[in-house]
Tab-separated table of C-alpha atoms in Angstrom:
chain	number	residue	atom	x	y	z
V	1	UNK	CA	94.134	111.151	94.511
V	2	UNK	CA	93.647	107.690	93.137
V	3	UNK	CA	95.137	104.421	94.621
V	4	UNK	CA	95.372	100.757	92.823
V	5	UNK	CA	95.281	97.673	94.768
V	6	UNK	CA	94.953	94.204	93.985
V	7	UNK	CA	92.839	91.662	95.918
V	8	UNK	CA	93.848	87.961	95.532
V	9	UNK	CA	90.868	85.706	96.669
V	10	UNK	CA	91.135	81.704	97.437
V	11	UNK	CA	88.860	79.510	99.327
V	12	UNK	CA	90.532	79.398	102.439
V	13	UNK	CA	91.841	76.312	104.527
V	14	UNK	CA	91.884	75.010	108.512
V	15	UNK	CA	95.423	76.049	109.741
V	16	UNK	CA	95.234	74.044	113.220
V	17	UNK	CA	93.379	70.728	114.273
V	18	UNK	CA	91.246	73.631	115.964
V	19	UNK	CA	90.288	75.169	113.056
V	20	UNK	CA	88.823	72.269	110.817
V	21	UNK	CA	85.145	71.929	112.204
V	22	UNK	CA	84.697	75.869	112.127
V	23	UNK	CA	86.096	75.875	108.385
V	24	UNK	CA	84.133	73.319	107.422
V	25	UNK	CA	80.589	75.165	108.719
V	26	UNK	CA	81.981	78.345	106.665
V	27	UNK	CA	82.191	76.043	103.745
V	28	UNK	CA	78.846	74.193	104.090
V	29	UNK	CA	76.948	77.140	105.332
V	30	UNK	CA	77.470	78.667	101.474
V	31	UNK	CA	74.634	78.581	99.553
V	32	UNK	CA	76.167	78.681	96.433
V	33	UNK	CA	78.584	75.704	97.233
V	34	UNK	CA	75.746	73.697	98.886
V	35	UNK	CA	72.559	74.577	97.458
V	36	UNK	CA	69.302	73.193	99.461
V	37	UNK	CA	65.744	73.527	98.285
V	38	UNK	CA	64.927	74.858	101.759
V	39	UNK	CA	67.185	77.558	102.310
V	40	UNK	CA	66.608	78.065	105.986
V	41	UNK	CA	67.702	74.843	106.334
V	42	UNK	CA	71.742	75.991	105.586
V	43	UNK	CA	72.902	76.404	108.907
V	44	UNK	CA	71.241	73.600	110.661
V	45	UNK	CA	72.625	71.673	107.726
V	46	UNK	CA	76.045	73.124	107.829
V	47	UNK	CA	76.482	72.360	111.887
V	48	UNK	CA	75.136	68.370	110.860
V	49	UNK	CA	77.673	67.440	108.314
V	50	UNK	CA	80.598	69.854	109.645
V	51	UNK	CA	79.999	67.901	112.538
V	52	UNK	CA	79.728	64.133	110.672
V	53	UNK	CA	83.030	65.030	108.627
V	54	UNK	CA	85.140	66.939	110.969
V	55	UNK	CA	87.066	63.588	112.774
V	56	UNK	CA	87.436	62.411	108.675
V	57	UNK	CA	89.245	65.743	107.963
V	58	UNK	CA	91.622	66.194	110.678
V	59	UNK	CA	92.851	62.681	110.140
V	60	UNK	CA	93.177	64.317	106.376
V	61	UNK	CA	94.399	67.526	107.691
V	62	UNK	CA	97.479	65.602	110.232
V	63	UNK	CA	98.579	63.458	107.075
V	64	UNK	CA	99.605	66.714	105.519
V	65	UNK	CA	101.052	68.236	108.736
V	66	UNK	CA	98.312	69.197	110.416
V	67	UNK	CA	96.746	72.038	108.893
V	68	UNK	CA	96.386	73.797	105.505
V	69	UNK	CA	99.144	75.188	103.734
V	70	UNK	CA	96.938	77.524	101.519
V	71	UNK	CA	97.258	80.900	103.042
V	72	UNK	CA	101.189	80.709	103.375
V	73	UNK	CA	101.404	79.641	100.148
V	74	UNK	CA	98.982	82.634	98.978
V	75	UNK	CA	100.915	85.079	100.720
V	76	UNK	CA	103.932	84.227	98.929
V	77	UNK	CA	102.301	84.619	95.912
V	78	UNK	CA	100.677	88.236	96.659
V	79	UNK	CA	104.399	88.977	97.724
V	80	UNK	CA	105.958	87.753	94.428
V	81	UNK	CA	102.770	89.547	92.303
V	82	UNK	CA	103.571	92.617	94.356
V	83	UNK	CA	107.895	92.684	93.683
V	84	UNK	CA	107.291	92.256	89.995
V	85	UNK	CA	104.615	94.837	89.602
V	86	UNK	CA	106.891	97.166	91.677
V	87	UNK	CA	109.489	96.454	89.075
V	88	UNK	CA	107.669	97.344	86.673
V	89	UNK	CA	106.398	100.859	87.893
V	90	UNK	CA	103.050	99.626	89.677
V	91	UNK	CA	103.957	101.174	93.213
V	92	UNK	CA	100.176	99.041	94.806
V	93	UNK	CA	99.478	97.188	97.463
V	94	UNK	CA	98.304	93.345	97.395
V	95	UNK	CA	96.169	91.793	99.783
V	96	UNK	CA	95.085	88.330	100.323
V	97	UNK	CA	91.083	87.597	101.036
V	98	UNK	CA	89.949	83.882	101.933
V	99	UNK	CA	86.023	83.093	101.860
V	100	UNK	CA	86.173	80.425	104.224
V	101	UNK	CA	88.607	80.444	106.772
V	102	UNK	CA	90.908	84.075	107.753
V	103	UNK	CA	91.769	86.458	106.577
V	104	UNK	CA	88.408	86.834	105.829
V	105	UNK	CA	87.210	88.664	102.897
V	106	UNK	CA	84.459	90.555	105.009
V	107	UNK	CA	87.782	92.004	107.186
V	108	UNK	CA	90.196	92.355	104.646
V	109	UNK	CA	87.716	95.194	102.546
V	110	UNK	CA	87.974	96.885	105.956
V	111	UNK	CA	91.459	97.026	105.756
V	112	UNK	CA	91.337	98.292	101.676
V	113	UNK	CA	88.942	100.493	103.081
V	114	UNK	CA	91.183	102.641	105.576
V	115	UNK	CA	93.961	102.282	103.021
V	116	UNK	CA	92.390	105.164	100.949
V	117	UNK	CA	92.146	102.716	97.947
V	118	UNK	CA	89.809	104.152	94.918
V	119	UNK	CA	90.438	101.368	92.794
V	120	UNK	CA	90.356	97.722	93.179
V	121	UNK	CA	91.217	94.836	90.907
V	122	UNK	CA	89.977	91.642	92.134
V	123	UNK	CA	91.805	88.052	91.309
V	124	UNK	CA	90.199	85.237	92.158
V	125	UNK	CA	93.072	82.193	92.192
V	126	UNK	CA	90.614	80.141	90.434
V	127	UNK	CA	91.340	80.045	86.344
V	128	UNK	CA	88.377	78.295	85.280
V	129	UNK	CA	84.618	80.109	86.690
V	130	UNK	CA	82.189	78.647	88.894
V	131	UNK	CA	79.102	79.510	90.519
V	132	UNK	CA	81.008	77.770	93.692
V	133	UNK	CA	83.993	79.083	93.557
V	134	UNK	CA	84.485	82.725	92.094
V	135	UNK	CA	81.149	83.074	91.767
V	136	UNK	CA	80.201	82.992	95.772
V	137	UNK	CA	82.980	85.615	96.262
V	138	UNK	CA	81.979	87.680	94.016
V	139	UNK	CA	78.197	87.662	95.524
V	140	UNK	CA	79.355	88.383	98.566
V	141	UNK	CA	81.604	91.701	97.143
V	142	UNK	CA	78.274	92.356	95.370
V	143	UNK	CA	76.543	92.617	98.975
V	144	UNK	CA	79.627	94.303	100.516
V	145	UNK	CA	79.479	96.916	98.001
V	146	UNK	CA	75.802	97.221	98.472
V	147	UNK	CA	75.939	97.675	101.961
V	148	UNK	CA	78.707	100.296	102.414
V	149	UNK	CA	78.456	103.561	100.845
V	150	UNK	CA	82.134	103.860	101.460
V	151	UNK	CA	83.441	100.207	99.771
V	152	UNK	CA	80.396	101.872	97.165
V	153	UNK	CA	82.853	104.434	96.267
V	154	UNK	CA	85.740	102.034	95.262
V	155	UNK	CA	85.797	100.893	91.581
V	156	UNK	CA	86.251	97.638	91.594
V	157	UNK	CA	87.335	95.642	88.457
V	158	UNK	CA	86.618	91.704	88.733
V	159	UNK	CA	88.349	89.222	86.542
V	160	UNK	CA	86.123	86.833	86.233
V	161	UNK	CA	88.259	83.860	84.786
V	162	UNK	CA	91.621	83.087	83.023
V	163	UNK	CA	92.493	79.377	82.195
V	164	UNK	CA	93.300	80.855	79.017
V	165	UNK	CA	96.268	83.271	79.763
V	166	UNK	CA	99.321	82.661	77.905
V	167	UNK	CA	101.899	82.384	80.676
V	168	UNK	CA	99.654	80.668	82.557
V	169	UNK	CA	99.580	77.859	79.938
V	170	UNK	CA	102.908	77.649	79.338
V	171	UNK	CA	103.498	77.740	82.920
V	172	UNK	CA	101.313	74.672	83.433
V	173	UNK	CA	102.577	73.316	79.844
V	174	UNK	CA	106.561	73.151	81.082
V	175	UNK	CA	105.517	71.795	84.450
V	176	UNK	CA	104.120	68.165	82.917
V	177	UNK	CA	106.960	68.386	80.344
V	178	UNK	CA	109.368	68.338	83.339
V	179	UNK	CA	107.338	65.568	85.355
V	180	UNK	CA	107.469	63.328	82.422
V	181	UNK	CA	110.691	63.298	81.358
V	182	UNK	CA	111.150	61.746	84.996
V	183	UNK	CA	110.012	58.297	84.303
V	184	UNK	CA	111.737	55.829	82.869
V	185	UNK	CA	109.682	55.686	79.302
V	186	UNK	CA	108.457	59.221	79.044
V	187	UNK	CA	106.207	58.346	76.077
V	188	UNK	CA	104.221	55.822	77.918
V	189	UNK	CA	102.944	57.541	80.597
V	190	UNK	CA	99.540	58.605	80.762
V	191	UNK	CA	98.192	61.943	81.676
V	192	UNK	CA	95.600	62.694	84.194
V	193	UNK	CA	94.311	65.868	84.573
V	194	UNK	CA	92.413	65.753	87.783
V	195	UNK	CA	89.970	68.842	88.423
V	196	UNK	CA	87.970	70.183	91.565
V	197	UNK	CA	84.302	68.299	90.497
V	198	UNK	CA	80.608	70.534	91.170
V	199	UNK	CA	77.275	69.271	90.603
V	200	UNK	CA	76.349	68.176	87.361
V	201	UNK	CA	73.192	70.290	87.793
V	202	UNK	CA	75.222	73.671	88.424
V	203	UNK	CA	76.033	73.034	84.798
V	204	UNK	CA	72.817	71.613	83.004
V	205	UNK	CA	70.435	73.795	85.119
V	206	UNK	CA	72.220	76.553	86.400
V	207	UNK	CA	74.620	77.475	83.282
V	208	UNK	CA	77.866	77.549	85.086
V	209	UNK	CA	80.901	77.444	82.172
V	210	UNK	CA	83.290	75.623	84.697
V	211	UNK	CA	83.493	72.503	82.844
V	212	UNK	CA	83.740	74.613	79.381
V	213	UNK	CA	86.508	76.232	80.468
V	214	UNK	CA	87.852	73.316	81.988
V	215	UNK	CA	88.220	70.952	78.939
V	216	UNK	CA	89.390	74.543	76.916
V	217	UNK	CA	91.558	74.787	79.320
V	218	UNK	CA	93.357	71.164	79.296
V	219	UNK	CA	93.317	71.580	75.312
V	220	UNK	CA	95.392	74.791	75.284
V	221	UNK	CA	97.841	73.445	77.801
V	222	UNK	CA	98.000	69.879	75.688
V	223	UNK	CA	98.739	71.800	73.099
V	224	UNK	CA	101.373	73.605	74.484
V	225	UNK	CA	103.095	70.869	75.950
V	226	UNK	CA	103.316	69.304	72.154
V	227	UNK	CA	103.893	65.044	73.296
V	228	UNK	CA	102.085	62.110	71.861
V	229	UNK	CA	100.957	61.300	75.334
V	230	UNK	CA	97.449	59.975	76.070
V	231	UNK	CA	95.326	62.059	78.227
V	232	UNK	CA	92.256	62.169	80.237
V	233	UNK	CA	90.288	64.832	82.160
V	234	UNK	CA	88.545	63.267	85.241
V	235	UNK	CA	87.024	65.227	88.231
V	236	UNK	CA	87.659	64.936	91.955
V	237	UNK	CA	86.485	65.873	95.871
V	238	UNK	CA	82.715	65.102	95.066
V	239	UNK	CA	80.676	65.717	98.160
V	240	UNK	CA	77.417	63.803	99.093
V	241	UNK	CA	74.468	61.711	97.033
V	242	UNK	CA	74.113	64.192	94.203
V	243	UNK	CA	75.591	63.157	90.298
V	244	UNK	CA	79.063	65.584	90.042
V	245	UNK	CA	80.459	66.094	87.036
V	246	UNK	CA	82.207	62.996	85.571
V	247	UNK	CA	83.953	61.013	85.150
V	248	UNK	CA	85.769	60.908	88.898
V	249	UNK	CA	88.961	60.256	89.153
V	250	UNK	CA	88.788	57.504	91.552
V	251	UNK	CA	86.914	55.857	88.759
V	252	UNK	CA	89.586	56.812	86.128
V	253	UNK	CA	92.427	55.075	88.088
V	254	UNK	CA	91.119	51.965	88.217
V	255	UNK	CA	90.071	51.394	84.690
V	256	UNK	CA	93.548	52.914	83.181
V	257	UNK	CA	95.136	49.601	85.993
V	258	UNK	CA	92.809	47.402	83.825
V	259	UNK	CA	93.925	48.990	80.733
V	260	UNK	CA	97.432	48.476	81.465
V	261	UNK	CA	98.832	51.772	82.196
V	262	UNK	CA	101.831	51.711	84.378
V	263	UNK	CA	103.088	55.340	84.629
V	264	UNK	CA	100.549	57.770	85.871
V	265	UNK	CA	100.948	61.153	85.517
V	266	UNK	CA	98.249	63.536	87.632
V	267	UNK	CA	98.144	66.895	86.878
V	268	UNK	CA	95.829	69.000	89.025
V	269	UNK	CA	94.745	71.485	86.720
V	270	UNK	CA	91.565	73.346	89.121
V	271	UNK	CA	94.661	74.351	91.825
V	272	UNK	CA	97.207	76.729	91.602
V	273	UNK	CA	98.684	76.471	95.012
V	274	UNK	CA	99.232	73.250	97.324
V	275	UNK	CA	96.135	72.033	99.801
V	276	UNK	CA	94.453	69.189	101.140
V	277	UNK	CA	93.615	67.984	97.984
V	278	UNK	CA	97.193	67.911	96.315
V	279	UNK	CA	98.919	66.783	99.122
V	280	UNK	CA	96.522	64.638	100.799
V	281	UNK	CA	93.928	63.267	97.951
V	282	UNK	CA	95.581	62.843	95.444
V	283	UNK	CA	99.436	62.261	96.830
V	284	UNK	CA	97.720	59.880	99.360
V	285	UNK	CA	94.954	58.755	98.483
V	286	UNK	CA	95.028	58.193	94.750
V	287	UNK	CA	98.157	56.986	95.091
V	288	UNK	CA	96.821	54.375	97.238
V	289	UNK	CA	94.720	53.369	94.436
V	290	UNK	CA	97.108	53.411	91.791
V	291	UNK	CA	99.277	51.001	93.432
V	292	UNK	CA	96.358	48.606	94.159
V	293	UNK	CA	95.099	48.225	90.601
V	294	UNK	CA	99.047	48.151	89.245
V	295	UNK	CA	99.763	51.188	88.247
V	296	UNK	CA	103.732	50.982	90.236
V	297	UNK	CA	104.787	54.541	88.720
V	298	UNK	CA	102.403	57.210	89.916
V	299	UNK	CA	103.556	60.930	89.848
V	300	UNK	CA	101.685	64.179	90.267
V	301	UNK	CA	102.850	67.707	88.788
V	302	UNK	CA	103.446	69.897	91.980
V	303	UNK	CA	101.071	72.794	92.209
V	304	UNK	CA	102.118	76.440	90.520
V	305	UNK	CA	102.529	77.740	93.736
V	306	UNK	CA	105.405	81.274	93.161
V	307	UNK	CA	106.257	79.719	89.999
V	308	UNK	CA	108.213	82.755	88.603
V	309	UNK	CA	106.133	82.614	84.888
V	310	UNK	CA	102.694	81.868	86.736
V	311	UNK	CA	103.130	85.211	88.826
V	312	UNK	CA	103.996	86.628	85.457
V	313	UNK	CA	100.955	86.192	84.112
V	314	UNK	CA	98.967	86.953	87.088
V	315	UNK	CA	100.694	90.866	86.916
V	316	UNK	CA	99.887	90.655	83.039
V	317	UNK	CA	96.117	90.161	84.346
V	318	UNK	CA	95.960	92.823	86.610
V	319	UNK	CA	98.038	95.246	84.749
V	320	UNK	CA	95.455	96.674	82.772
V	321	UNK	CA	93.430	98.190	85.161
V	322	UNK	CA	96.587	99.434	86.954
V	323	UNK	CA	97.655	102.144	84.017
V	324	UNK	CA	100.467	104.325	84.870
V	325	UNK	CA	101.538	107.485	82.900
V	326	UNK	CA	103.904	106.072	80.308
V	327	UNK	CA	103.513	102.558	80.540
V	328	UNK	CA	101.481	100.530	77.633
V	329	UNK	CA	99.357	97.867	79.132
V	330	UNK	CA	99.931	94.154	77.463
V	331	UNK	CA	97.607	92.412	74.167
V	332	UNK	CA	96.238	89.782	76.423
V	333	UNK	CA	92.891	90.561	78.153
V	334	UNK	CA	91.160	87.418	80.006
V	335	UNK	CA	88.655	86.163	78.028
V	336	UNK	CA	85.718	87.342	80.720
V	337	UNK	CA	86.444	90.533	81.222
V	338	UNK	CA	83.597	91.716	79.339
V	339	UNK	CA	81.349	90.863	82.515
V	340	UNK	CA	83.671	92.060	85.499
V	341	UNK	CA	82.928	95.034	86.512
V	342	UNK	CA	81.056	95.652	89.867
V	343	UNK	CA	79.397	99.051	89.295
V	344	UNK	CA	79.797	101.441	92.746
């Protein structure tokens, strides 16, 4: 007998003071978020800088409460994806995978596993694609697959990205509508959107569409939102030496000051739930700046989080792979789709 699930994936975050040095090896230890010319060389390098950045981040990590908020915030939304696909006739179970920190994505196919499910759709909380981000999870399903004759016999549909689904949009669309008709003169605020940054090369040499997607992405949402607003797309959370995509957003700020700009408004269009770069880098630390070079009204759209029209769209995703005897599935498909199937 056959039996849907859905698998939401995110990239995981250090619950405890404990957990940040661990987390941060996961993360560094990734080939395909870190990418050495020596390969061997990954774990040494993974201890070395886990270890250099680990006192940095838990300062990060206390200024936010201590830990991570990622994988409550996650579970909420499998809950709320779960309730509305219920209500709609999808009687399936959906689980929650992280690919740095627990639950683990290795464990949580275990647990998929044992649940007798035959067919799998996986959702990666990431709407634009990366190598780094959706890409690395889905390598690692590739291998889990690959390595189990039993996960082998699980069809798994991928979705491979989505900054372009229509409640999604509007979703993000009425959220900077609300923010800025908060200030004082609405119409001369400027708009930041402020996206996760990857190496310039994993665009120019290795192909990745994330910063495609990302500036189609902004330009369906500023269309939706319909204000004469200026706007600028900047990227953040660079890591190391290398060039990252551009330009950063700790750049931006200071040259909108010089400009003149006096209401800021950051939108942080890579992140559908709240972490440590919401609530600490940007509400903190970019902040910070913005007060320094006279900016004195700085707002930031809060994250989607359970936002009732965001979940929405996440069950009009997964929908079509969860057909039921007299139910039509919706128009929309994601636009990469045509690429996300793992084959058992």
């Amino acid at each position: 007998m056959s039996k849907s699930g859905v698998l939401l994936l995110n990239l995981g975050g250090p619950e405890t003071q404990a957990d940040v040095q661990p987390f941060l090896y996961n993360l560094f230890a990734d080939p395909e978020l870190i990418r050495l010319p020596f390969p061997f060389l990954q774990g040494a390098f993974a201890w070395a800088i886990s270890a250099l950045r680990a006192e940095k981040s838990r300062r990060n990590y206390a200024a936010i409460g201590g830990g991570s908020p990622l994988r409550r915030i996650t579970a909420e939304q499998a809950r709320e994806l779960q309730a509305h696909l219920v209500a709609e006739g999808y009687d399936v179970p959906v689980y929650v995978a992280m690919r740095y920190w627990h639950p683990l994505l290795e464990s949580v196919v275990q647990q998929i596993k044992s649940d007798g499910i035959t067919r799998l759709v996986v959702l990666p909380l990431y709407p634009q694609y990366s190598i780094s981000t959706t890409g690395s999870s889905f390598k690692l399903l590739d291998r889990l697959w690959a390595e189990d004759p039993e996960l082998a016999r699980i069809e798994c549909c991928r979705i491979s990205s989505w900054y372009d689904q229509p409640q999604y949009v509007q979703a993000m669309a009425g959220a900077i509508r609300e923010q800025l008709d908060r200030f004082a003169d609405p119409e001369r605020v400027h708009v930041l959107f402020s996206a996760h940054g990857i190496p310039e090369s994993y665009v120019t040499q290795a192909g990745d569409p994330y910063q495609q997607e990302m500036e189609a992405c902004v330009r369906l949402i500023w269309q939706q939102v319909k204000r004469p607003n200026d706007h600028t797309l900047s990227y953040q959370s660079r890591v190391g030496s290398v060039r990252w995509l551009q330009p950063y957003t700790e750049r931006v700020i200071p040259e909108l000051g010089a400009r003149g700009v006096k209401q800021l408004l950051v939108v942080p269009i890579s992140f559908v739930s709240e972490h440590i770069e919401t609530l600490q880098e940007i509400d903190i630390e970019y902040r910070e700046l913005a007060h320094q070079v006279g900016i004195a009204d700085f707002r930031r759209v809060p994250a989607l989080n359970a936002d009732p029209l965001f979940i929405a769209g996440l069950a009009a995703l997964v929908r079509p792979y969860l057909l039921t005897a007299g139910l039509a599935a919706p128009a929309f498909v994601p636009a990469a789709v045509a690429h996300s199937v793992l084959e058992p």
